[in-house]
Amino acid sequence: MIVRSDTTLRRIALGQVQLYLGATTVDEVRRYRDIFGGVTLQGATGLRIARDLHRADDLGGVDLDPAVYVNSQATGGPQLCLDLETEPFDWIGAQRDLDLSIIRTAGRRIVAGNIDQVRVELAQPCLPRISVELVLDGGWLSRRHIDSLEAELVTADRDVSLNLAGVFDPLDSIGKVSGLRRLLQWARTSDRRLELLRTDMAGVAATTEGASMAAVGLGTSTRHFGLPLAPKQRDEYEQRQRSPLVFVPRLAHWQRGNVLGALAPWRGGGVTDCNCSACTAVGMDLLRFDVVRPVIPTEIKNAE
């Protein structure tokens, strides 16, 4: 791909965009892999599915996120413990047994500012095909912390699988987007592999700026690692849930139905046009989701 800047033409390499799956089945993995070219599976359930595919000699285009952070949060250890938590599970060995093309460490969530834990994760054994998974609060990308984070990446010189955590959107400010772009620039200049796991549509843009791969979540729970809501945030969240969340193709993003409703005087202004099978079947555009009710009707939820 060739991009024109103000004065020159520059050639950029596009990274891989694939799907990140949470709860799933072998049949779904095969179907989505055929559509997207690759899938990333999650945790112990994903490992079981990967082993089933391996036995069937059908594991191509599949990789694994150990996802131990889902259970460990900020206080747990970096390894998922099975069998009543008596022994740490060897995630690296399990991925090696499957001969996966990329092998990820089992990272835990690191709160913004805990630079010592970043160093611990980056100091894990440097073996072939291993990428260090860093599960970072979005605050790491802010002006306050990005310098120290980038310095540790430069020093460690490791391939990194980045998983961003936040209550809602870990890239919710211009400053955090700028921080992510700095990490992508580091990956380009150092010729290191930088992946974005469990991301949203921002991952697609990241693959044009240096990300080797972006695994985009199929559902809202797999588009980043969600953190617990404070009471006030919970109340505000529940109010927003009264209107359905709708994917808008013209924006390549999600919007609440009542927000789209503000475009009704202009008949959607072209933004709410949609040619998907669901909209075509009912002969209506996305303005039909402009509802705010105590309970969202099932037929509207199912059409999201």
mmCIF file of C-alpha atoms in Angstrom:
data_model
loop_
_atom_site.group_PDB
_atom_site.id
_atom_site.type_symbol
_atom_site.label_atom_id
_atom_site.label_comp_id
_atom_site.label_asym_id
_atom_site.label_seq_id
_atom_site.Cartn_x
_atom_site.Cartn_y
_atom_site.Cartn_z
ATOM 1 C CA MET A 1 0.000 0.000 0.000
ATOM 2 C CA ILE A 2 1.303 3.491 -0.876
ATOM 3 C CA VAL A 3 0.353 6.534 1.234
ATOM 4 C CA ARG A 4 0.912 10.142 0.134
ATOM 5 C CA SER A 5 2.250 12.467 2.810
ATOM 6 C CA ASP A 6 2.702 16.226 2.409
ATOM 7 C CA THR A 7 5.904 15.906 0.398
ATOM 8 C CA THR A 8 6.677 12.260 -0.326
ATOM 9 C CA LEU A 9 5.247 8.907 -1.124
ATOM 10 C CA ARG A 10 5.905 6.189 1.424
ATOM 11 C CA ARG A 11 5.206 2.476 1.210
ATOM 12 C CA ILE A 12 3.763 0.742 4.272
ATOM 13 C CA ALA A 13 3.206 -2.924 5.024
ATOM 14 C CA LEU A 14 -0.241 -3.874 6.233
ATOM 15 C CA GLY A 15 -0.530 -6.218 9.183
ATOM 16 C CA GLN A 16 -2.979 -9.096 9.539
ATOM 17 C CA VAL A 17 -6.529 -8.433 10.751
ATOM 18 C CA GLN A 18 -8.309 -11.436 12.213
ATOM 19 C CA LEU A 19 -11.037 -12.312 14.681
ATOM 20 C CA TYR A 20 -10.777 -12.676 18.463
ATOM 21 C CA LEU A 21 -13.217 -15.265 19.799
ATOM 22 C CA GLY A 22 -14.343 -15.803 23.383
ATOM 23 C CA ALA A 23 -16.863 -18.559 24.012
ATOM 24 C CA THR A 24 -17.029 -20.503 20.765
ATOM 25 C CA THR A 25 -17.105 -23.935 19.131
ATOM 26 C CA VAL A 26 -14.918 -25.840 16.702
ATOM 27 C CA ASP A 27 -17.441 -25.291 13.899
ATOM 28 C CA GLU A 28 -17.538 -21.534 14.551
ATOM 29 C CA VAL A 29 -13.751 -21.346 14.549
ATOM 30 C CA ARG A 30 -13.609 -23.011 11.146
ATOM 31 C CA ARG A 31 -16.330 -20.779 9.738
ATOM 32 C CA TYR A 32 -14.804 -17.508 10.960
ATOM 33 C CA ARG A 33 -11.308 -18.582 9.934
ATOM 34 C CA ASP A 34 -12.574 -19.106 6.395
ATOM 35 C CA ILE A 35 -14.067 -15.597 6.424
ATOM 36 C CA PHE A 36 -11.290 -13.641 8.143
ATOM 37 C CA GLY A 37 -8.235 -15.758 7.385
ATOM 38 C CA GLY A 38 -7.329 -16.298 11.030
ATOM 39 C CA VAL A 39 -8.729 -16.418 14.557
ATOM 40 C CA THR A 40 -7.360 -15.947 18.067
ATOM 41 C CA LEU A 41 -8.836 -18.206 20.741
ATOM 42 C CA GLN A 42 -9.131 -17.332 24.420
ATOM 43 C CA GLY A 43 -8.036 -19.119 27.570
ATOM 44 C CA ALA A 44 -8.633 -22.690 28.668
ATOM 45 C CA THR A 45 -11.684 -23.123 26.440
ATOM 46 C CA GLY A 46 -9.700 -21.905 23.448
ATOM 47 C CA LEU A 47 -6.893 -24.312 24.297
ATOM 48 C CA ARG A 48 -9.294 -27.256 24.299
ATOM 49 C CA ILE A 49 -10.621 -26.227 20.888
ATOM 50 C CA ALA A 50 -7.088 -25.757 19.554
ATOM 51 C CA ARG A 51 -6.199 -29.269 20.713
ATOM 52 C CA ASP A 52 -9.286 -30.663 18.961
ATOM 53 C CA LEU A 53 -8.256 -28.913 15.742
ATOM 54 C CA HIS A 54 -4.679 -30.127 16.161
ATOM 55 C CA ARG A 55 -5.853 -33.741 16.430
ATOM 56 C CA ALA A 56 -7.814 -33.206 13.222
ATOM 57 C CA ASP A 57 -4.704 -31.712 11.558
ATOM 58 C CA ASP A 58 -6.680 -28.495 11.016
ATOM 59 C CA LEU A 59 -4.981 -25.886 13.205
ATOM 60 C CA GLY A 60 -3.767 -23.548 10.468
ATOM 61 C CA GLY A 61 -4.743 -19.900 10.937
ATOM 62 C CA VAL A 62 -5.414 -20.361 14.668
ATOM 63 C CA ASP A 63 -3.486 -18.910 17.610
ATOM 64 C CA LEU A 64 -4.133 -18.537 21.340
ATOM 65 C CA ASP A 65 -4.362 -15.833 23.986
ATOM 66 C CA PRO A 66 -3.825 -17.514 27.395
ATOM 67 C CA ALA A 67 -6.087 -14.785 28.873
ATOM 68 C CA VAL A 68 -5.167 -15.542 32.477
ATOM 69 C CA TYR A 69 -5.780 -11.854 33.250
ATOM 70 C CA VAL A 70 -9.525 -12.525 33.041
ATOM 71 C CA ASN A 71 -9.344 -14.428 36.327
ATOM 72 C CA SER A 72 -6.240 -12.974 37.960
ATOM 73 C CA GLN A 73 -7.035 -9.225 37.567
ATOM 74 C CA ALA A 74 -4.290 -7.037 39.030
ATOM 75 C CA THR A 75 -3.550 -9.140 42.089
ATOM 76 C CA GLY A 76 -3.209 -12.587 40.595
ATOM 77 C CA GLY A 77 -0.167 -14.326 39.238
ATOM 78 C CA PRO A 78 0.912 -14.470 35.610
ATOM 79 C CA GLN A 79 -0.083 -18.119 35.183
ATOM 80 C CA LEU A 80 -3.535 -19.665 35.197
ATOM 81 C CA CYS A 81 -3.715 -22.321 37.883
ATOM 82 C CA LEU A 82 -5.743 -25.443 37.232
ATOM 83 C CA ASP A 83 -6.625 -28.408 39.451
ATOM 84 C CA LEU A 84 -7.754 -26.363 42.461
ATOM 85 C CA GLU A 85 -4.950 -23.833 41.855
ATOM 86 C CA THR A 86 -2.265 -26.266 43.068
ATOM 87 C CA GLU A 87 0.185 -25.809 40.194
ATOM 88 C CA PRO A 88 0.729 -23.092 37.591
ATOM 89 C CA PHE A 89 -0.238 -24.210 34.123
ATOM 90 C CA ASP A 90 2.511 -24.229 31.487
ATOM 91 C CA TRP A 91 0.934 -22.093 28.777
ATOM 92 C CA ILE A 92 4.133 -21.782 26.767
ATOM 93 C CA GLY A 93 4.596 -25.560 26.749
ATOM 94 C CA ALA A 94 0.972 -26.108 25.745
ATOM 95 C CA GLN A 95 1.342 -23.771 22.771
ATOM 96 C CA ARG A 96 4.639 -25.369 21.773
ATOM 97 C CA ASP A 97 2.990 -28.792 21.811
ATOM 98 C CA LEU A 98 0.517 -27.453 19.251
ATOM 99 C CA ASP A 99 3.369 -25.999 17.161
ATOM 100 C CA LEU A 100 1.629 -22.622 16.955
ATOM 101 C CA SER A 101 3.354 -20.038 14.771
ATOM 102 C CA ILE A 102 3.240 -17.463 17.586
ATOM 103 C CA ILE A 103 3.527 -18.371 21.277
ATOM 104 C CA ARG A 104 2.373 -15.866 23.899
ATOM 105 C CA THR A 105 3.290 -15.578 27.532
ATOM 106 C CA ALA A 106 0.484 -15.601 30.091
ATOM 107 C CA GLY A 107 0.434 -11.932 31.044
ATOM 108 C CA ARG A 108 -1.555 -10.405 33.864
ATOM 109 C CA ARG A 109 -3.091 -6.962 34.057
ATOM 110 C CA ILE A 110 -0.622 -4.199 34.924
ATOM 111 C CA VAL A 111 -2.053 -1.017 36.422
ATOM 112 C CA ALA A 112 -0.751 2.257 35.012
ATOM 113 C CA GLY A 113 2.522 3.276 36.613
ATOM 114 C CA ASN A 114 3.634 -0.167 37.866
ATOM 115 C CA ILE A 115 6.844 -0.150 35.848
ATOM 116 C CA ASP A 116 8.389 -2.942 37.928
ATOM 117 C CA GLN A 117 5.716 -5.377 36.758
ATOM 118 C CA VAL A 118 6.317 -4.354 33.136
ATOM 119 C CA ARG A 119 9.974 -5.275 33.626
ATOM 120 C CA VAL A 120 9.007 -8.633 35.154
ATOM 121 C CA GLU A 121 6.857 -9.514 32.144
ATOM 122 C CA LEU A 122 9.496 -8.391 29.631
ATOM 123 C CA ALA A 123 12.193 -10.384 31.449
ATOM 124 C CA GLN A 124 10.533 -13.738 30.780
ATOM 125 C CA PRO A 125 12.690 -16.267 28.855
ATOM 126 C CA CYS A 126 13.447 -15.139 25.322
ATOM 127 C CA LEU A 127 12.791 -18.223 23.207
ATOM 128 C CA PRO A 128 11.954 -18.616 19.495
ATOM 129 C CA ARG A 129 8.452 -17.502 18.458
ATOM 130 C CA ILE A 130 7.601 -16.157 21.926
ATOM 131 C CA SER A 131 5.772 -12.849 22.237
ATOM 132 C CA VAL A 132 5.413 -11.173 25.625
ATOM 133 C CA GLU A 133 1.784 -10.402 26.404
ATOM 134 C CA LEU A 134 1.394 -7.044 28.138
ATOM 135 C CA VAL A 135 -2.078 -6.423 29.550
ATOM 136 C CA LEU A 136 -1.967 -2.701 30.194
ATOM 137 C CA ASP A 137 -4.468 -0.241 31.590
ATOM 138 C CA GLY A 138 -5.211 2.440 29.009
ATOM 139 C CA GLY A 139 -3.520 4.976 31.268
ATOM 140 C CA TRP A 140 -0.131 3.596 30.193
ATOM 141 C CA LEU A 141 -0.666 5.333 26.849
ATOM 142 C CA SER A 142 -1.162 8.753 28.439
ATOM 143 C CA ARG A 143 1.498 11.450 28.489
ATOM 144 C CA ARG A 144 2.263 10.647 32.120
ATOM 145 C CA HIS A 145 3.401 7.050 31.502
ATOM 146 C CA ILE A 146 4.176 6.558 27.801
ATOM 147 C CA ASP A 147 7.828 7.648 28.074
ATOM 148 C CA SER A 148 8.682 5.053 30.720
ATOM 149 C CA LEU A 149 6.752 2.319 28.895
ATOM 150 C CA GLU A 150 8.479 3.010 25.581
ATOM 151 C CA ALA A 151 11.875 3.078 27.300
ATOM 152 C CA GLU A 152 11.289 -0.401 28.744
ATOM 153 C CA LEU A 153 10.283 -1.747 25.339
ATOM 154 C CA VAL A 154 13.415 -0.297 23.766
ATOM 155 C CA THR A 155 15.600 -1.816 26.477
ATOM 156 C CA ALA A 156 13.964 -5.249 26.409
ATOM 157 C CA ASP A 157 13.828 -5.474 22.586
ATOM 158 C CA ARG A 158 11.103 -8.141 22.598
ATOM 159 C CA ASP A 159 8.119 -9.005 20.421
ATOM 160 C CA VAL A 160 4.990 -7.833 22.241
ATOM 161 C CA SER A 161 1.319 -8.793 22.254
ATOM 162 C CA LEU A 162 -0.538 -5.749 23.562
ATOM 163 C CA ASN A 163 -3.876 -6.120 25.320
ATOM 164 C CA LEU A 164 -5.448 -2.862 26.489
ATOM 165 C CA ALA A 165 -7.725 -2.654 29.528
ATOM 166 C CA GLY A 166 -10.304 -0.028 30.420
ATOM 167 C CA VAL A 167 -13.732 0.449 31.923
ATOM 168 C CA PHE A 168 -15.085 1.292 28.479
ATOM 169 C CA ASP A 169 -12.650 2.383 25.768
ATOM 170 C CA PRO A 170 -8.917 2.305 26.640
ATOM 171 C CA LEU A 171 -8.308 4.628 23.673
ATOM 172 C CA ASP A 172 -10.782 7.260 24.829
ATOM 173 C CA SER A 173 -8.596 10.341 24.331
ATOM 174 C CA ILE A 174 -6.342 11.902 21.717
ATOM 175 C CA GLY A 175 -3.408 11.504 24.090
ATOM 176 C CA LYS A 176 -3.885 7.737 24.386
ATOM 177 C CA VAL A 177 -4.201 7.340 20.632
ATOM 178 C CA SER A 178 -0.945 9.292 20.288
ATOM 179 C CA GLY A 179 0.644 6.974 22.869
ATOM 180 C CA LEU A 180 -0.384 3.908 20.888
ATOM 181 C CA ARG A 181 1.056 5.449 17.729
ATOM 182 C CA ARG A 182 4.364 5.897 19.524
ATOM 183 C CA LEU A 183 4.443 2.192 20.341
ATOM 184 C CA LEU A 184 3.627 1.384 16.727
ATOM 185 C CA GLN A 185 6.482 3.619 15.614
ATOM 186 C CA TRP A 186 8.789 1.769 18.009
ATOM 187 C CA ALA A 187 7.742 -1.523 16.402
ATOM 188 C CA ARG A 188 8.452 -0.188 12.910
ATOM 189 C CA THR A 189 11.846 1.276 13.706
ATOM 190 C CA SER A 190 13.013 -1.681 15.825
ATOM 191 C CA ASP A 191 11.657 -4.291 13.389
ATOM 192 C CA ARG A 192 9.794 -5.955 16.244
ATOM 193 C CA ARG A 193 6.426 -7.694 16.130
ATOM 194 C CA LEU A 194 3.688 -5.742 17.939
ATOM 195 C CA GLU A 195 0.218 -7.282 18.067
ATOM 196 C CA LEU A 196 -3.051 -5.906 19.366
ATOM 197 C CA LEU A 197 -5.182 -8.577 20.997
ATOM 198 C CA ARG A 198 -8.818 -8.288 22.023
ATOM 199 C CA THR A 199 -9.196 -4.958 20.245
ATOM 200 C CA ASP A 200 -11.892 -3.123 18.303
ATOM 201 C CA MET A 201 -11.892 -1.375 14.927
ATOM 202 C CA ALA A 202 -8.939 0.730 16.066
ATOM 203 C CA GLY A 203 -6.867 -2.386 15.455
ATOM 204 C CA VAL A 204 -7.561 -2.129 11.733
ATOM 205 C CA ALA A 205 -5.984 1.336 11.643
ATOM 206 C CA ALA A 206 -3.094 0.094 13.780
ATOM 207 C CA THR A 207 -2.174 -2.505 11.156
ATOM 208 C CA THR A 208 -1.456 0.353 8.724
ATOM 209 C CA GLU A 209 1.006 1.976 11.155
ATOM 210 C CA GLY A 210 3.151 -0.924 12.266
ATOM 211 C CA ALA A 211 1.021 -3.506 14.069
ATOM 212 C CA SER A 212 1.847 -6.997 12.815
ATOM 213 C CA MET A 213 -1.609 -8.283 13.688
ATOM 214 C CA ALA A 214 -4.859 -7.084 15.227
ATOM 215 C CA ALA A 215 -7.353 -9.573 16.657
ATOM 216 C CA VAL A 216 -10.710 -7.778 16.663
ATOM 217 C CA GLY A 217 -13.367 -8.975 19.088
ATOM 218 C CA LEU A 218 -16.616 -10.314 17.679
ATOM 219 C CA GLY A 219 -18.647 -9.235 20.729
ATOM 220 C CA THR A 220 -18.496 -6.273 23.105
ATOM 221 C CA SER A 221 -16.829 -8.373 25.828
ATOM 222 C CA THR A 222 -13.875 -9.227 23.572
ATOM 223 C CA ARG A 223 -13.070 -5.778 22.158
ATOM 224 C CA HIS A 224 -10.814 -4.948 25.095
ATOM 225 C CA PHE A 225 -10.312 -6.196 28.637
ATOM 226 C CA GLY A 226 -13.122 -4.562 30.578
ATOM 227 C CA LEU A 227 -12.478 -3.324 34.107
ATOM 228 C CA PRO A 228 -15.100 -3.126 36.901
ATOM 229 C CA LEU A 229 -17.459 -0.152 36.953
ATOM 230 C CA ALA A 230 -17.615 2.313 39.821
ATOM 231 C CA PRO A 231 -21.170 2.859 41.198
ATOM 232 C CA LYS A 232 -21.695 6.146 39.312
ATOM 233 C CA GLN A 233 -20.350 4.606 36.104
ATOM 234 C CA ARG A 234 -22.665 1.631 36.600
ATOM 235 C CA ASP A 235 -25.725 3.915 36.837
ATOM 236 C CA GLU A 236 -24.705 5.836 33.716
ATOM 237 C CA TYR A 237 -24.020 2.590 31.877
ATOM 238 C CA GLU A 238 -27.454 1.192 32.711
ATOM 239 C CA GLN A 239 -29.090 4.367 31.420
ATOM 240 C CA ARG A 240 -27.244 4.013 28.110
ATOM 241 C CA GLN A 241 -28.296 0.386 27.861
ATOM 242 C CA ARG A 242 -31.884 1.521 27.380
ATOM 243 C CA SER A 243 -31.004 2.216 23.753
ATOM 244 C CA PRO A 244 -29.419 -0.504 21.574
ATOM 245 C CA LEU A 245 -25.805 -0.342 20.431
ATOM 246 C CA VAL A 246 -25.696 -0.436 16.623
ATOM 247 C CA PHE A 247 -22.779 -0.965 14.245
ATOM 248 C CA VAL A 248 -22.815 1.811 11.623
ATOM 249 C CA PRO A 249 -21.042 0.691 8.415
ATOM 250 C CA ARG A 250 -20.617 4.260 7.152
ATOM 251 C CA LEU A 251 -18.668 5.115 10.328
ATOM 252 C CA ALA A 252 -17.054 1.688 10.819
ATOM 253 C CA HIS A 253 -17.996 2.167 14.457
ATOM 254 C CA TRP A 254 -20.747 1.612 17.032
ATOM 255 C CA GLN A 255 -23.361 4.181 18.064
ATOM 256 C CA ARG A 256 -26.379 4.134 20.345
ATOM 257 C CA GLY A 257 -29.721 4.047 18.535
ATOM 258 C CA ASN A 258 -30.920 7.234 20.223
ATOM 259 C CA VAL A 259 -27.740 9.041 19.088
ATOM 260 C CA LEU A 260 -28.477 8.041 15.500
ATOM 261 C CA GLY A 261 -32.000 9.339 16.049
ATOM 262 C CA ALA A 262 -30.622 12.878 16.212
ATOM 263 C CA LEU A 263 -30.115 12.558 12.435
ATOM 264 C CA ALA A 264 -33.820 11.856 11.812
ATOM 265 C CA PRO A 265 -34.647 15.445 10.647
ATOM 266 C CA TRP A 266 -32.142 14.873 7.837
ATOM 267 C CA ARG A 267 -33.346 11.325 7.150
ATOM 268 C CA GLY A 268 -30.108 9.989 8.542
ATOM 269 C CA GLY A 269 -27.926 12.194 6.364
ATOM 270 C CA GLY A 270 -26.639 9.085 4.613
ATOM 271 C CA VAL A 271 -25.003 7.892 7.828
ATOM 272 C CA THR A 272 -27.812 5.494 8.730
ATOM 273 C CA ASP A 273 -27.969 3.850 5.299
ATOM 274 C CA CYS A 274 -27.219 0.137 5.560
ATOM 275 C CA ASN A 275 -27.415 -2.686 3.032
ATOM 276 C CA CYS A 276 -26.929 -5.618 5.394
ATOM 277 C CA SER A 277 -29.323 -8.555 5.161
ATOM 278 C CA ALA A 278 -31.232 -7.545 8.321
ATOM 279 C CA CYS A 279 -31.906 -3.989 7.114
ATOM 280 C CA THR A 280 -32.731 -5.161 3.608
ATOM 281 C CA ALA A 281 -35.215 -7.718 4.954
ATOM 282 C CA VAL A 282 -37.258 -5.091 6.831
ATOM 283 C CA GLY A 283 -36.767 -2.356 4.234
ATOM 284 C CA MET A 284 -35.586 0.179 6.836
ATOM 285 C CA ASP A 285 -32.318 1.860 7.719
ATOM 286 C CA LEU A 286 -30.610 2.193 11.117
ATOM 287 C CA LEU A 287 -32.982 4.929 12.308
ATOM 288 C CA ARG A 288 -35.338 2.134 13.372
ATOM 289 C CA PHE A 289 -33.079 1.594 16.396
ATOM 290 C CA ASP A 290 -33.929 5.053 17.753
ATOM 291 C CA VAL A 291 -35.639 3.758 20.902
ATOM 292 C CA VAL A 292 -35.162 4.429 24.607
ATOM 293 C CA ARG A 293 -37.144 2.029 26.738
ATOM 294 C CA PRO A 294 -36.906 0.463 30.190
ATOM 295 C CA VAL A 295 -36.472 -2.883 28.439
ATOM 296 C CA ILE A 296 -35.192 -3.189 24.880
ATOM 297 C CA PRO A 297 -37.493 -5.498 22.873
ATOM 298 C CA THR A 298 -35.983 -8.880 22.022
ATOM 299 C CA GLU A 299 -36.422 -8.414 18.281
ATOM 300 C CA ILE A 300 -34.368 -5.192 18.387
ATOM 301 C CA LYS A 301 -31.648 -6.751 20.537
ATOM 302 C CA ASN A 302 -31.392 -9.696 18.154
ATOM 303 C CA ALA A 303 -31.004 -7.356 15.187
ATOM 304 C CA GLU A 304 -27.957 -5.548 16.628
#
